[in-house]
Amino acid sequence: MSEPSIFVDSITYSYGKQQAVRGISFDVAPGEILGFLGPNGAGKSTTIKMLIGQLIPDAGTIRILGTPIKGHNSEIHRRMGVCFEEKNLYLQMSGKENLEFFARLYGLKHPETDKILQQVDLWNRAKDRVSSYSKGMRQRLMIARALLHDPEVLFLDEPTDGLDPVSSKAIRDIITQRAQEGTAVLLTTHDMYEADKLSDRVAFINEGKIYALDTPENLKQSHGKRTASVRIQRGEEILETIIPLDDEAAALKLRDSMSEGRVLTIHTEEATLEDIFISMTGRTLQ
Ligand code: ATP
């Protein structure tokens, strides 16, 4: 089997006496999007900081594109894109100047700043100062900056947190497109819809540990309970019956409840990723 783009085995990290990451293992294949879903303080940022060499793990192994990571490694950094919550953009420069500045730092000879500004939908504001940009525009510029050098691995910390739906969608589309082109993506979020929509696989992270790691579909099928709610009218009365669909007798129960009167509505419901997260960890995502 070929080496995954991101390989992590049993990493731990403590801030003084507080253990923030307690033995996390996972991998991400080229072109795959792995979503780290967990509440504040779960250990998501600490994990990413170790992967990008900002923090050195107390124990465990990290390999990015086959190269062992222990602290900063400029060779491998050139092949990574990183977008963190901190907004370290130059506010007095325009969006385009910001990208050109970082392109020089990366040593890029022919940066495709115009193309990327178009991709993140900032082309018509490219010459305006970043100080006049909205939160969503600044975040899109951060993503543009992370993509400027065509990274093979992309790390995104809460990429759409607090953004309007239009900016969020623009960012999701870019992430999906890059993954389709072969970039491995690790993103963190505490938004279950984001994790569900964007990720090929989702890791539930809480108290520095991974509780589950699978496709959103498998997580829902193996841990969630599906139900159907049938509302019928019998004379003046409206009756509602909830029928578990994973029950062997589901078909019979559905037929029986539907024959008791005039069927008004039938809705099926499946557990959300947050429902499953709560049942596994005892915590909400907020
Ligand atoms: P958030 O979304 O709030 O950043 P997170 O899942 O990314 O949450 P981390 O930031 O990795 O979580 O934090 C994990 C734990 O480590 C938390 O208990 C946090 O308080 C603690 N922690 C994080 N950074 C530091 C630090 N610089 N010094 C001490 N403790 C820290």
PDB file of C-alpha atoms and ligand atoms in Angstrom:
ATOM      1  CA  MET A   1       0.000   0.000   0.000  1.00  0.00           C
ATOM      2  CA  SER A   2       1.302   3.473  -0.792  1.00  0.00           C
ATOM      3  CA  GLU A   3       2.110   5.909   2.001  1.00  0.00           C
ATOM      4  CA  PRO A   4      -0.816   8.153   3.031  1.00  0.00           C
ATOM      5  CA  SER A   5      -0.308  11.920   2.694  1.00  0.00           C
ATOM      6  CA  ILE A   6      -0.763  12.315   6.452  1.00  0.00           C
ATOM      7  CA  PHE A   7       0.194   9.506   8.824  1.00  0.00           C
ATOM      8  CA  VAL A   8      -0.231   9.930  12.582  1.00  0.00           C
ATOM      9  CA  ASP A   9       0.412   7.245  15.168  1.00  0.00           C
ATOM     10  CA  SER A  10      -0.264   7.577  18.916  1.00  0.00           C
ATOM     11  CA  ILE A  11       0.716  11.225  19.360  1.00  0.00           C
ATOM     12  CA  THR A  12       0.397  12.916  22.736  1.00  0.00           C
ATOM     13  CA  TYR A  13       0.912  16.480  23.922  1.00  0.00           C
ATOM     14  CA  SER A  14       0.693  18.220  27.296  1.00  0.00           C
ATOM     15  CA  TYR A  15       0.685  21.899  28.205  1.00  0.00           C
ATOM     16  CA  GLY A  16       2.462  21.628  31.549  1.00  0.00           C
ATOM     17  CA  LYS A  17       0.422  19.156  33.569  1.00  0.00           C
ATOM     18  CA  GLN A  18      -2.583  19.295  31.286  1.00  0.00           C
ATOM     19  CA  GLN A  19      -2.665  16.546  28.688  1.00  0.00           C
ATOM     20  CA  ALA A  20      -4.382  18.063  25.627  1.00  0.00           C
ATOM     21  CA  VAL A  21      -3.824  15.170  23.181  1.00  0.00           C
ATOM     22  CA  ARG A  22      -3.863  11.615  24.521  1.00  0.00           C
ATOM     23  CA  GLY A  23      -2.749   9.144  21.903  1.00  0.00           C
ATOM     24  CA  ILE A  24      -4.302  10.073  18.578  1.00  0.00           C
ATOM     25  CA  SER A  25      -3.815   7.956  15.409  1.00  0.00           C
ATOM     26  CA  PHE A  26      -5.235   8.416  11.913  1.00  0.00           C
ATOM     27  CA  ASP A  27      -4.222   8.812   8.302  1.00  0.00           C
ATOM     28  CA  VAL A  28      -5.395  10.828   5.305  1.00  0.00           C
ATOM     29  CA  ALA A  29      -5.004   9.599   1.720  1.00  0.00           C
ATOM     30  CA  PRO A  30      -4.251  11.863  -1.261  1.00  0.00           C
ATOM     31  CA  GLY A  31      -7.500  13.516  -2.362  1.00  0.00           C
ATOM     32  CA  GLU A  32      -9.283  12.674   0.886  1.00  0.00           C
ATOM     33  CA  ILE A  33     -10.978  15.167   3.225  1.00  0.00           C
ATOM     34  CA  LEU A  34     -10.854  14.177   6.886  1.00  0.00           C
ATOM     35  CA  GLY A  35     -12.987  16.282   9.234  1.00  0.00           C
ATOM     36  CA  PHE A  36     -12.042  16.568  12.902  1.00  0.00           C
ATOM     37  CA  LEU A  37     -15.309  17.167  14.704  1.00  0.00           C
ATOM     38  CA  GLY A  38     -15.242  18.148  18.371  1.00  0.00           C
ATOM     39  CA  PRO A  39     -16.185  20.876  20.866  1.00  0.00           C
ATOM     40  CA  ASN A  40     -13.933  23.688  22.081  1.00  0.00           C
ATOM     41  CA  GLY A  41     -10.948  22.393  23.992  1.00  0.00           C
ATOM     42  CA  ALA A  42     -11.136  18.885  22.456  1.00  0.00           C
ATOM     43  CA  GLY A  43      -7.535  19.034  21.228  1.00  0.00           C
ATOM     44  CA  LYS A  44      -8.119  19.752  17.526  1.00  0.00           C
ATOM     45  CA  SER A  45      -5.843  22.799  17.207  1.00  0.00           C
ATOM     46  CA  THR A  46      -3.122  21.196  19.314  1.00  0.00           C
ATOM     47  CA  THR A  47      -3.140  18.198  16.962  1.00  0.00           C
ATOM     48  CA  ILE A  48      -2.871  20.384  13.857  1.00  0.00           C
ATOM     49  CA  LYS A  49      -0.086  22.418  15.455  1.00  0.00           C
ATOM     50  CA  MET A  50       1.905  19.207  15.890  1.00  0.00           C
ATOM     51  CA  LEU A  51       1.240  18.188  12.283  1.00  0.00           C
ATOM     52  CA  ILE A  52       2.511  21.497  10.927  1.00  0.00           C
ATOM     53  CA  GLY A  53       5.545  21.430  13.200  1.00  0.00           C
ATOM     54  CA  GLN A  54       4.524  24.304  15.510  1.00  0.00           C
ATOM     55  CA  LEU A  55       4.485  21.967  18.508  1.00  0.00           C
ATOM     56  CA  ILE A  56       6.616  18.872  19.034  1.00  0.00           C
ATOM     57  CA  PRO A  57       4.671  15.824  20.285  1.00  0.00           C
ATOM     58  CA  ASP A  58       5.676  14.313  23.628  1.00  0.00           C
ATOM     59  CA  ALA A  59       5.330  10.876  22.033  1.00  0.00           C
ATOM     60  CA  GLY A  60       4.203   9.220  18.822  1.00  0.00           C
ATOM     61  CA  THR A  61       4.968   9.469  15.112  1.00  0.00           C
ATOM     62  CA  ILE A  62       3.901  11.915  12.393  1.00  0.00           C
ATOM     63  CA  ARG A  63       4.768  11.573   8.721  1.00  0.00           C
ATOM     64  CA  ILE A  64       3.630  14.099   6.129  1.00  0.00           C
ATOM     65  CA  LEU A  65       4.147  13.015   2.515  1.00  0.00           C
ATOM     66  CA  GLY A  66       6.390  10.278   3.848  1.00  0.00           C
ATOM     67  CA  THR A  67       8.649  12.661   5.802  1.00  0.00           C
ATOM     68  CA  PRO A  68       8.866  12.340   9.611  1.00  0.00           C
ATOM     69  CA  ILE A  69       7.828  15.602  11.315  1.00  0.00           C
ATOM     70  CA  LYS A  70       9.421  16.776  14.534  1.00  0.00           C
ATOM     71  CA  GLY A  71       9.189  20.567  14.616  1.00  0.00           C
ATOM     72  CA  HIS A  72       9.611  22.857  11.631  1.00  0.00           C
ATOM     73  CA  ASN A  73      10.832  21.410   8.334  1.00  0.00           C
ATOM     74  CA  SER A  74      10.990  23.994   5.541  1.00  0.00           C
ATOM     75  CA  GLU A  75      11.267  21.402   2.782  1.00  0.00           C
ATOM     76  CA  ILE A  76       7.961  19.813   3.730  1.00  0.00           C
ATOM     77  CA  HIS A  77       6.375  23.183   4.592  1.00  0.00           C
ATOM     78  CA  ARG A  78       6.611  24.179   0.971  1.00  0.00           C
ATOM     79  CA  ARG A  79       4.280  21.294   0.180  1.00  0.00           C
ATOM     80  CA  MET A  80       1.725  22.150   2.898  1.00  0.00           C
ATOM     81  CA  GLY A  81      -1.028  24.773   2.965  1.00  0.00           C
ATOM     82  CA  VAL A  82      -2.102  26.027   6.357  1.00  0.00           C
ATOM     83  CA  CYS A  83      -5.073  28.177   7.307  1.00  0.00           C
ATOM     84  CA  PHE A  84      -5.432  28.904  10.990  1.00  0.00           C
ATOM     85  CA  GLU A  85      -7.901  31.040  12.885  1.00  0.00           C
ATOM     86  CA  GLU A  86      -5.353  33.781  13.507  1.00  0.00           C
ATOM     87  CA  LYS A  87      -5.788  36.399  10.841  1.00  0.00           C
ATOM     88  CA  ASN A  88      -2.210  37.352  10.102  1.00  0.00           C
ATOM     89  CA  LEU A  89      -2.964  39.318   6.960  1.00  0.00           C
ATOM     90  CA  TYR A  90      -1.537  42.743   6.162  1.00  0.00           C
ATOM     91  CA  LEU A  91      -4.525  45.029   6.500  1.00  0.00           C
ATOM     92  CA  GLN A  92      -2.954  48.049   4.801  1.00  0.00           C
ATOM     93  CA  MET A  93      -2.130  46.030   1.672  1.00  0.00           C
ATOM     94  CA  SER A  94      -4.652  44.952  -0.928  1.00  0.00           C
ATOM     95  CA  GLY A  95      -5.720  41.315  -1.246  1.00  0.00           C
ATOM     96  CA  LYS A  96      -3.543  40.916  -4.320  1.00  0.00           C
ATOM     97  CA  GLU A  97      -0.531  42.536  -2.616  1.00  0.00           C
ATOM     98  CA  ASN A  98      -0.947  40.179   0.332  1.00  0.00           C
ATOM     99  CA  LEU A  99      -0.788  37.185  -1.984  1.00  0.00           C
ATOM    100  CA  GLU A 100       2.178  38.604  -3.897  1.00  0.00           C
ATOM    101  CA  PHE A 101       3.994  39.225  -0.638  1.00  0.00           C
ATOM    102  CA  PHE A 102       3.504  35.633   0.506  1.00  0.00           C
ATOM    103  CA  ALA A 103       4.387  34.319  -2.946  1.00  0.00           C
ATOM    104  CA  ARG A 104       7.778  36.039  -2.602  1.00  0.00           C
ATOM    105  CA  LEU A 105       8.203  34.500   0.867  1.00  0.00           C
ATOM    106  CA  TYR A 106       7.509  31.058  -0.603  1.00  0.00           C
ATOM    107  CA  GLY A 107       9.965  31.835  -3.395  1.00  0.00           C
ATOM    108  CA  LEU A 108       7.326  31.323  -6.106  1.00  0.00           C
ATOM    109  CA  LYS A 109       8.467  32.536  -9.513  1.00  0.00           C
ATOM    110  CA  HIS A 110       5.103  32.685 -11.257  1.00  0.00           C
ATOM    111  CA  PRO A 111       2.376  32.804  -8.620  1.00  0.00           C
ATOM    112  CA  GLU A 112      -1.116  32.500 -10.057  1.00  0.00           C
ATOM    113  CA  THR A 113      -2.536  35.183  -7.795  1.00  0.00           C
ATOM    114  CA  ASP A 114      -5.184  36.318 -10.284  1.00  0.00           C
ATOM    115  CA  LYS A 115      -6.480  32.822 -10.854  1.00  0.00           C
ATOM    116  CA  ILE A 116      -6.686  32.109  -7.131  1.00  0.00           C
ATOM    117  CA  LEU A 117      -8.384  35.439  -6.404  1.00  0.00           C
ATOM    118  CA  GLN A 118     -10.991  34.485  -8.985  1.00  0.00           C
ATOM    119  CA  GLN A 119     -11.416  31.045  -7.447  1.00  0.00           C
ATOM    120  CA  VAL A 120     -12.120  32.489  -4.002  1.00  0.00           C
ATOM    121  CA  ASP A 121     -14.406  35.096  -5.542  1.00  0.00           C
ATOM    122  CA  LEU A 122     -12.311  38.123  -4.535  1.00  0.00           C
ATOM    123  CA  TRP A 123     -11.275  39.219  -7.973  1.00  0.00           C
ATOM    124  CA  ASN A 124     -13.464  42.319  -8.058  1.00  0.00           C
ATOM    125  CA  ARG A 125     -12.042  43.478  -4.695  1.00  0.00           C
ATOM    126  CA  ALA A 126      -8.456  42.365  -5.314  1.00  0.00           C
ATOM    127  CA  LYS A 127      -7.060  45.918  -5.363  1.00  0.00           C
ATOM    128  CA  ASP A 128      -8.893  47.113  -2.233  1.00  0.00           C
ATOM    129  CA  ARG A 129      -7.183  47.228   1.132  1.00  0.00           C
ATOM    130  CA  VAL A 130      -7.835  44.185   3.303  1.00  0.00           C
ATOM    131  CA  SER A 131      -8.890  46.549   6.116  1.00  0.00           C
ATOM    132  CA  SER A 132     -12.095  47.135   4.117  1.00  0.00           C
ATOM    133  CA  TYR A 133     -12.841  43.390   3.734  1.00  0.00           C
ATOM    134  CA  SER A 134     -15.609  41.600   5.631  1.00  0.00           C
ATOM    135  CA  LYS A 135     -14.823  38.610   7.869  1.00  0.00           C
ATOM    136  CA  GLY A 136     -15.838  36.191   5.095  1.00  0.00           C
ATOM    137  CA  MET A 137     -13.624  37.974   2.548  1.00  0.00           C
ATOM    138  CA  ARG A 138     -10.634  37.881   4.873  1.00  0.00           C
ATOM    139  CA  GLN A 139     -11.178  34.186   5.467  1.00  0.00           C
ATOM    140  CA  ARG A 140     -11.359  33.579   1.709  1.00  0.00           C
ATOM    141  CA  LEU A 141      -8.100  35.475   1.325  1.00  0.00           C
ATOM    142  CA  MET A 142      -6.531  33.278   4.021  1.00  0.00           C
ATOM    143  CA  ILE A 143      -7.635  30.218   2.062  1.00  0.00           C
ATOM    144  CA  ALA A 144      -6.244  31.756  -1.150  1.00  0.00           C
ATOM    145  CA  ARG A 145      -2.942  32.272   0.614  1.00  0.00           C
ATOM    146  CA  ALA A 146      -2.888  28.675   1.833  1.00  0.00           C
ATOM    147  CA  LEU A 147      -3.463  27.487  -1.761  1.00  0.00           C
ATOM    148  CA  LEU A 148      -1.042  29.812  -3.495  1.00  0.00           C
ATOM    149  CA  HIS A 149       1.828  27.340  -3.751  1.00  0.00           C
ATOM    150  CA  ASP A 150      -0.382  24.397  -4.808  1.00  0.00           C
ATOM    151  CA  PRO A 151       0.070  22.375  -1.635  1.00  0.00           C
ATOM    152  CA  GLU A 152      -0.262  18.602  -1.626  1.00  0.00           C
ATOM    153  CA  VAL A 153      -1.582  18.669   1.946  1.00  0.00           C
ATOM    154  CA  LEU A 154      -3.968  21.260   3.345  1.00  0.00           C
ATOM    155  CA  PHE A 155      -4.645  21.988   7.030  1.00  0.00           C
ATOM    156  CA  LEU A 156      -7.681  24.141   7.794  1.00  0.00           C
ATOM    157  CA  ASP A 157      -8.712  25.127  11.301  1.00  0.00           C
ATOM    158  CA  GLU A 158     -12.446  25.984  11.446  1.00  0.00           C
ATOM    159  CA  PRO A 159     -12.443  27.249   7.831  1.00  0.00           C
ATOM    160  CA  THR A 160     -16.014  28.569   7.795  1.00  0.00           C
ATOM    161  CA  ASP A 161     -16.555  29.402  11.463  1.00  0.00           C
ATOM    162  CA  GLY A 162     -18.876  32.388  11.865  1.00  0.00           C
ATOM    163  CA  LEU A 163     -19.114  33.104   8.118  1.00  0.00           C
ATOM    164  CA  ASP A 164     -22.181  33.981   6.071  1.00  0.00           C
ATOM    165  CA  PRO A 165     -23.669  31.168   3.934  1.00  0.00           C
ATOM    166  CA  VAL A 166     -22.280  32.575   0.662  1.00  0.00           C
ATOM    167  CA  SER A 167     -18.687  32.748   1.914  1.00  0.00           C
ATOM    168  CA  SER A 168     -19.053  29.336   3.579  1.00  0.00           C
ATOM    169  CA  LYS A 169     -20.226  27.782   0.343  1.00  0.00           C
ATOM    170  CA  ALA A 170     -17.420  29.425  -1.660  1.00  0.00           C
ATOM    171  CA  ILE A 171     -14.891  28.005   0.784  1.00  0.00           C
ATOM    172  CA  ARG A 172     -16.461  24.523   0.778  1.00  0.00           C
ATOM    173  CA  ASP A 173     -16.429  24.482  -3.020  1.00  0.00           C
ATOM    174  CA  ILE A 174     -12.726  25.364  -3.141  1.00  0.00           C
ATOM    175  CA  ILE A 175     -11.858  22.689  -0.582  1.00  0.00           C
ATOM    176  CA  THR A 176     -13.834  20.052  -2.488  1.00  0.00           C
ATOM    177  CA  GLN A 177     -12.250  21.058  -5.782  1.00  0.00           C
ATOM    178  CA  ARG A 178      -8.714  20.899  -4.384  1.00  0.00           C
ATOM    179  CA  ALA A 179      -9.397  17.479  -2.913  1.00  0.00           C
ATOM    180  CA  GLN A 180     -10.684  16.289  -6.282  1.00  0.00           C
ATOM    181  CA  GLU A 181      -7.379  17.438  -7.750  1.00  0.00           C
ATOM    182  CA  GLY A 182      -5.554  15.183  -5.278  1.00  0.00           C
ATOM    183  CA  THR A 183      -4.815  17.376  -2.247  1.00  0.00           C
ATOM    184  CA  ALA A 184      -5.184  15.651   1.123  1.00  0.00           C
ATOM    185  CA  VAL A 185      -7.254  17.870   3.462  1.00  0.00           C
ATOM    186  CA  LEU A 186      -7.486  17.844   7.238  1.00  0.00           C
ATOM    187  CA  LEU A 187     -10.005  20.308   8.603  1.00  0.00           C
ATOM    188  CA  THR A 188     -11.347  20.967  12.070  1.00  0.00           C
ATOM    189  CA  THR A 189     -14.868  22.030  12.859  1.00  0.00           C
ATOM    190  CA  HIS A 190     -17.435  21.993  15.613  1.00  0.00           C
ATOM    191  CA  ASP A 191     -20.226  22.230  13.038  1.00  0.00           C
ATOM    192  CA  MET A 192     -21.755  18.832  12.325  1.00  0.00           C
ATOM    193  CA  TYR A 193     -23.288  19.985   9.013  1.00  0.00           C
ATOM    194  CA  GLU A 194     -19.906  21.105   7.794  1.00  0.00           C
ATOM    195  CA  ALA A 195     -18.315  17.812   8.819  1.00  0.00           C
ATOM    196  CA  ASP A 196     -21.144  15.868   7.200  1.00  0.00           C
ATOM    197  CA  LYS A 197     -21.185  17.828   3.921  1.00  0.00           C
ATOM    198  CA  LEU A 198     -17.490  18.214   3.343  1.00  0.00           C
ATOM    199  CA  SER A 199     -15.708  15.214   4.765  1.00  0.00           C
ATOM    200  CA  ASP A 200     -15.081  11.828   3.217  1.00  0.00           C
ATOM    201  CA  ARG A 201     -14.418  10.601   6.763  1.00  0.00           C
ATOM    202  CA  VAL A 202     -15.078  12.205  10.126  1.00  0.00           C
ATOM    203  CA  ALA A 203     -13.118  11.760  13.364  1.00  0.00           C
ATOM    204  CA  PHE A 204     -15.004  12.462  16.598  1.00  0.00           C
ATOM    205  CA  ILE A 205     -12.520  14.117  18.919  1.00  0.00           C
ATOM    206  CA  ASN A 206     -13.099  14.843  22.578  1.00  0.00           C
ATOM    207  CA  GLU A 207     -10.782  15.250  25.580  1.00  0.00           C
ATOM    208  CA  GLY A 208      -7.731  14.651  23.414  1.00  0.00           C
ATOM    209  CA  LYS A 209      -8.903  11.289  22.026  1.00  0.00           C
ATOM    210  CA  ILE A 210     -10.572  10.008  18.877  1.00  0.00           C
ATOM    211  CA  TYR A 211     -13.825   8.276  19.798  1.00  0.00           C
ATOM    212  CA  ALA A 212     -14.802   7.179  16.278  1.00  0.00           C
ATOM    213  CA  LEU A 213     -13.479   7.575  12.749  1.00  0.00           C
ATOM    214  CA  ASP A 214     -15.527   6.617   9.703  1.00  0.00           C
ATOM    215  CA  THR A 215     -17.560   7.979   6.797  1.00  0.00           C
ATOM    216  CA  PRO A 216     -20.533  10.121   7.906  1.00  0.00           C
ATOM    217  CA  GLU A 217     -22.813   7.490   6.358  1.00  0.00           C
ATOM    218  CA  ASN A 218     -21.266   4.580   8.279  1.00  0.00           C
ATOM    219  CA  LEU A 219     -21.295   6.534  11.535  1.00  0.00           C
ATOM    220  CA  LYS A 220     -24.989   7.213  11.105  1.00  0.00           C
ATOM    221  CA  GLN A 221     -25.799   3.664  10.087  1.00  0.00           C
ATOM    222  CA  SER A 222     -23.834   1.915  12.777  1.00  0.00           C
ATOM    223  CA  HIS A 223     -24.547   4.237  15.700  1.00  0.00           C
ATOM    224  CA  GLY A 224     -27.643   6.197  14.832  1.00  0.00           C
ATOM    225  CA  LYS A 225     -31.220   5.101  15.190  1.00  0.00           C
ATOM    226  CA  ARG A 226     -33.536   5.674  12.232  1.00  0.00           C
ATOM    227  CA  THR A 227     -37.217   6.214  12.879  1.00  0.00           C
ATOM    228  CA  ALA A 228     -40.375   6.905  10.927  1.00  0.00           C
ATOM    229  CA  SER A 229     -43.074   9.096  12.341  1.00  0.00           C
ATOM    230  CA  VAL A 230     -46.544   8.318  10.999  1.00  0.00           C
ATOM    231  CA  ARG A 231     -49.430  10.734  11.617  1.00  0.00           C
ATOM    232  CA  ILE A 232     -52.937   9.487  10.914  1.00  0.00           C
ATOM    233  CA  GLN A 233     -56.415  10.859  11.375  1.00  0.00           C
ATOM    234  CA  ARG A 234     -59.043   8.617  12.926  1.00  0.00           C
ATOM    235  CA  GLY A 235     -62.362  10.426  13.228  1.00  0.00           C
ATOM    236  CA  GLU A 236     -61.637  13.656  15.093  1.00  0.00           C
ATOM    237  CA  GLU A 237     -58.432  12.292  16.531  1.00  0.00           C
ATOM    238  CA  ILE A 238     -54.901  12.765  15.155  1.00  0.00           C
ATOM    239  CA  LEU A 239     -52.508   9.997  16.191  1.00  0.00           C
ATOM    240  CA  GLU A 240     -48.735   9.955  15.819  1.00  0.00           C
ATOM    241  CA  THR A 241     -46.685   6.766  16.032  1.00  0.00           C
ATOM    242  CA  ILE A 242     -42.878   6.629  16.044  1.00  0.00           C
ATOM    243  CA  ILE A 243     -41.550   3.411  14.545  1.00  0.00           C
ATOM    244  CA  PRO A 244     -37.890   2.367  14.815  1.00  0.00           C
ATOM    245  CA  LEU A 245     -36.776   1.436  11.302  1.00  0.00           C
ATOM    246  CA  ASP A 246     -33.887  -0.754  12.418  1.00  0.00           C
ATOM    247  CA  ASP A 247     -36.393  -3.086  14.060  1.00  0.00           C
ATOM    248  CA  GLU A 248     -37.087  -6.350  12.175  1.00  0.00           C
ATOM    249  CA  ALA A 249     -40.824  -5.806  12.493  1.00  0.00           C
ATOM    250  CA  ALA A 250     -40.605  -2.263  11.071  1.00  0.00           C
ATOM    251  CA  ALA A 251     -42.537  -3.066   7.883  1.00  0.00           C
ATOM    252  CA  LEU A 252     -45.375  -4.739   9.784  1.00  0.00           C
ATOM    253  CA  LYS A 253     -45.591  -1.927  12.326  1.00  0.00           C
ATOM    254  CA  LEU A 254     -45.643   0.666   9.564  1.00  0.00           C
ATOM    255  CA  ARG A 255     -48.423  -1.183   7.747  1.00  0.00           C
ATOM    256  CA  ASP A 256     -50.458  -1.575  10.957  1.00  0.00           C
ATOM    257  CA  SER A 257     -50.147   2.063  11.970  1.00  0.00           C
ATOM    258  CA  MET A 258     -51.021   3.248   8.468  1.00  0.00           C
ATOM    259  CA  SER A 259     -54.144   1.104   8.357  1.00  0.00           C
ATOM    260  CA  GLU A 260     -55.571   2.684  11.520  1.00  0.00           C
ATOM    261  CA  GLY A 261     -56.928   5.745   9.761  1.00  0.00           C
ATOM    262  CA  ARG A 262     -56.267   8.289   7.040  1.00  0.00           C
ATOM    263  CA  VAL A 263     -52.519   8.879   6.644  1.00  0.00           C
ATOM    264  CA  LEU A 264     -51.641  12.565   7.042  1.00  0.00           C
ATOM    265  CA  THR A 265     -47.829  12.509   6.972  1.00  0.00           C
ATOM    266  CA  ILE A 266     -44.922  10.060   7.115  1.00  0.00           C
ATOM    267  CA  HIS A 267     -41.481  11.410   7.978  1.00  0.00           C
ATOM    268  CA  THR A 268     -38.282   9.461   8.374  1.00  0.00           C
ATOM    269  CA  GLU A 269     -35.576  10.745  10.646  1.00  0.00           C
ATOM    270  CA  GLU A 270     -31.995   9.668  11.027  1.00  0.00           C
ATOM    271  CA  ALA A 271     -29.618  10.570  13.819  1.00  0.00           C
ATOM    272  CA  THR A 272     -27.371  13.552  13.146  1.00  0.00           C
ATOM    273  CA  LEU A 273     -23.631  13.409  13.707  1.00  0.00           C
ATOM    274  CA  GLU A 274     -24.183  15.517  16.826  1.00  0.00           C
ATOM    275  CA  ASP A 275     -26.713  12.978  18.223  1.00  0.00           C
ATOM    276  CA  ILE A 276     -24.141  10.235  17.742  1.00  0.00           C
ATOM    277  CA  PHE A 277     -21.341  12.404  19.142  1.00  0.00           C
ATOM    278  CA  ILE A 278     -23.397  13.013  22.289  1.00  0.00           C
ATOM    279  CA  SER A 279     -24.260   9.332  22.715  1.00  0.00           C
ATOM    280  CA  MET A 280     -20.580   8.359  22.394  1.00  0.00           C
ATOM    281  CA  THR A 281     -18.898  11.111  24.409  1.00  0.00           C
ATOM    282  CA  GLY A 282     -21.637  12.463  26.661  1.00  0.00           C
ATOM    283  CA  ARG A 283     -20.852  15.978  25.342  1.00  0.00           C
ATOM    284  CA  THR A 284     -22.468  18.365  22.916  1.00  0.00           C
ATOM    285  CA  LEU A 285     -20.441  20.010  20.153  1.00  0.00           C
ATOM    286  CA  GLN A 286     -20.921  23.533  21.491  1.00  0.00           C
TER     287      GLN A 286
HETATM  288  P1  ATP B   1     -10.817  25.262  20.118  1.00  0.00           P
HETATM  289  O1  ATP B   1     -11.748  25.094  18.992  1.00  0.00           O
HETATM  290  O2  ATP B   1     -11.399  25.982  21.292  1.00  0.00           O
HETATM  291  O3  ATP B   1      -9.457  25.772  19.739  1.00  0.00           O
HETATM  292  P2  ATP B   1      -9.595  22.683  20.228  1.00  0.00           P
HETATM  293  O4  ATP B   1     -10.321  21.413  20.051  1.00  0.00           O
HETATM  294  O5  ATP B   1      -8.801  23.170  19.088  1.00  0.00           O
HETATM  295  O6  ATP B   1     -10.591  23.784  20.702  1.00  0.00           O
HETATM  296  P3  ATP B   1      -7.173  22.914  21.727  1.00  0.00           P
HETATM  297  O7  ATP B   1      -7.021  24.371  21.448  1.00  0.00           O
HETATM  298  O8  ATP B   1      -6.262  21.963  21.058  1.00  0.00           O
HETATM  299  O9  ATP B   1      -8.671  22.455  21.482  1.00  0.00           O
HETATM  300  O10 ATP B   1      -7.065  22.731  23.306  1.00  0.00           O
HETATM  301  C1  ATP B   1      -6.987  21.465  23.950  1.00  0.00           C
HETATM  302  C2  ATP B   1      -6.757  21.685  25.439  1.00  0.00           C
HETATM  303  O11 ATP B   1      -5.480  22.267  25.644  1.00  0.00           O
HETATM  304  C3  ATP B   1      -7.779  22.636  26.075  1.00  0.00           C
HETATM  305  O12 ATP B   1      -8.071  22.171  27.365  1.00  0.00           O
HETATM  306  C4  ATP B   1      -7.035  23.954  26.143  1.00  0.00           C
HETATM  307  O13 ATP B   1      -7.479  24.717  27.239  1.00  0.00           O
HETATM  308  C5  ATP B   1      -5.594  23.503  26.333  1.00  0.00           C
HETATM  309  N1  ATP B   1      -4.659  24.468  25.728  1.00  0.00           N
HETATM  310  C6  ATP B   1      -4.631  24.851  24.433  1.00  0.00           C
HETATM  311  N2  ATP B   1      -3.630  25.738  24.197  1.00  0.00           N
HETATM  312  C7  ATP B   1      -3.005  25.907  25.389  1.00  0.00           C
HETATM  313  C8  ATP B   1      -1.886  26.682  25.811  1.00  0.00           C
HETATM  314  N3  ATP B   1      -1.193  27.444  24.965  1.00  0.00           N
HETATM  315  N4  ATP B   1      -1.528  26.600  27.115  1.00  0.00           N
HETATM  316  C9  ATP B   1      -2.197  25.823  27.984  1.00  0.00           C
HETATM  317  N5  ATP B   1      -3.261  25.051  27.651  1.00  0.00           N
HETATM  318  C10 ATP B   1      -3.661  25.097  26.373  1.00  0.00           C
END
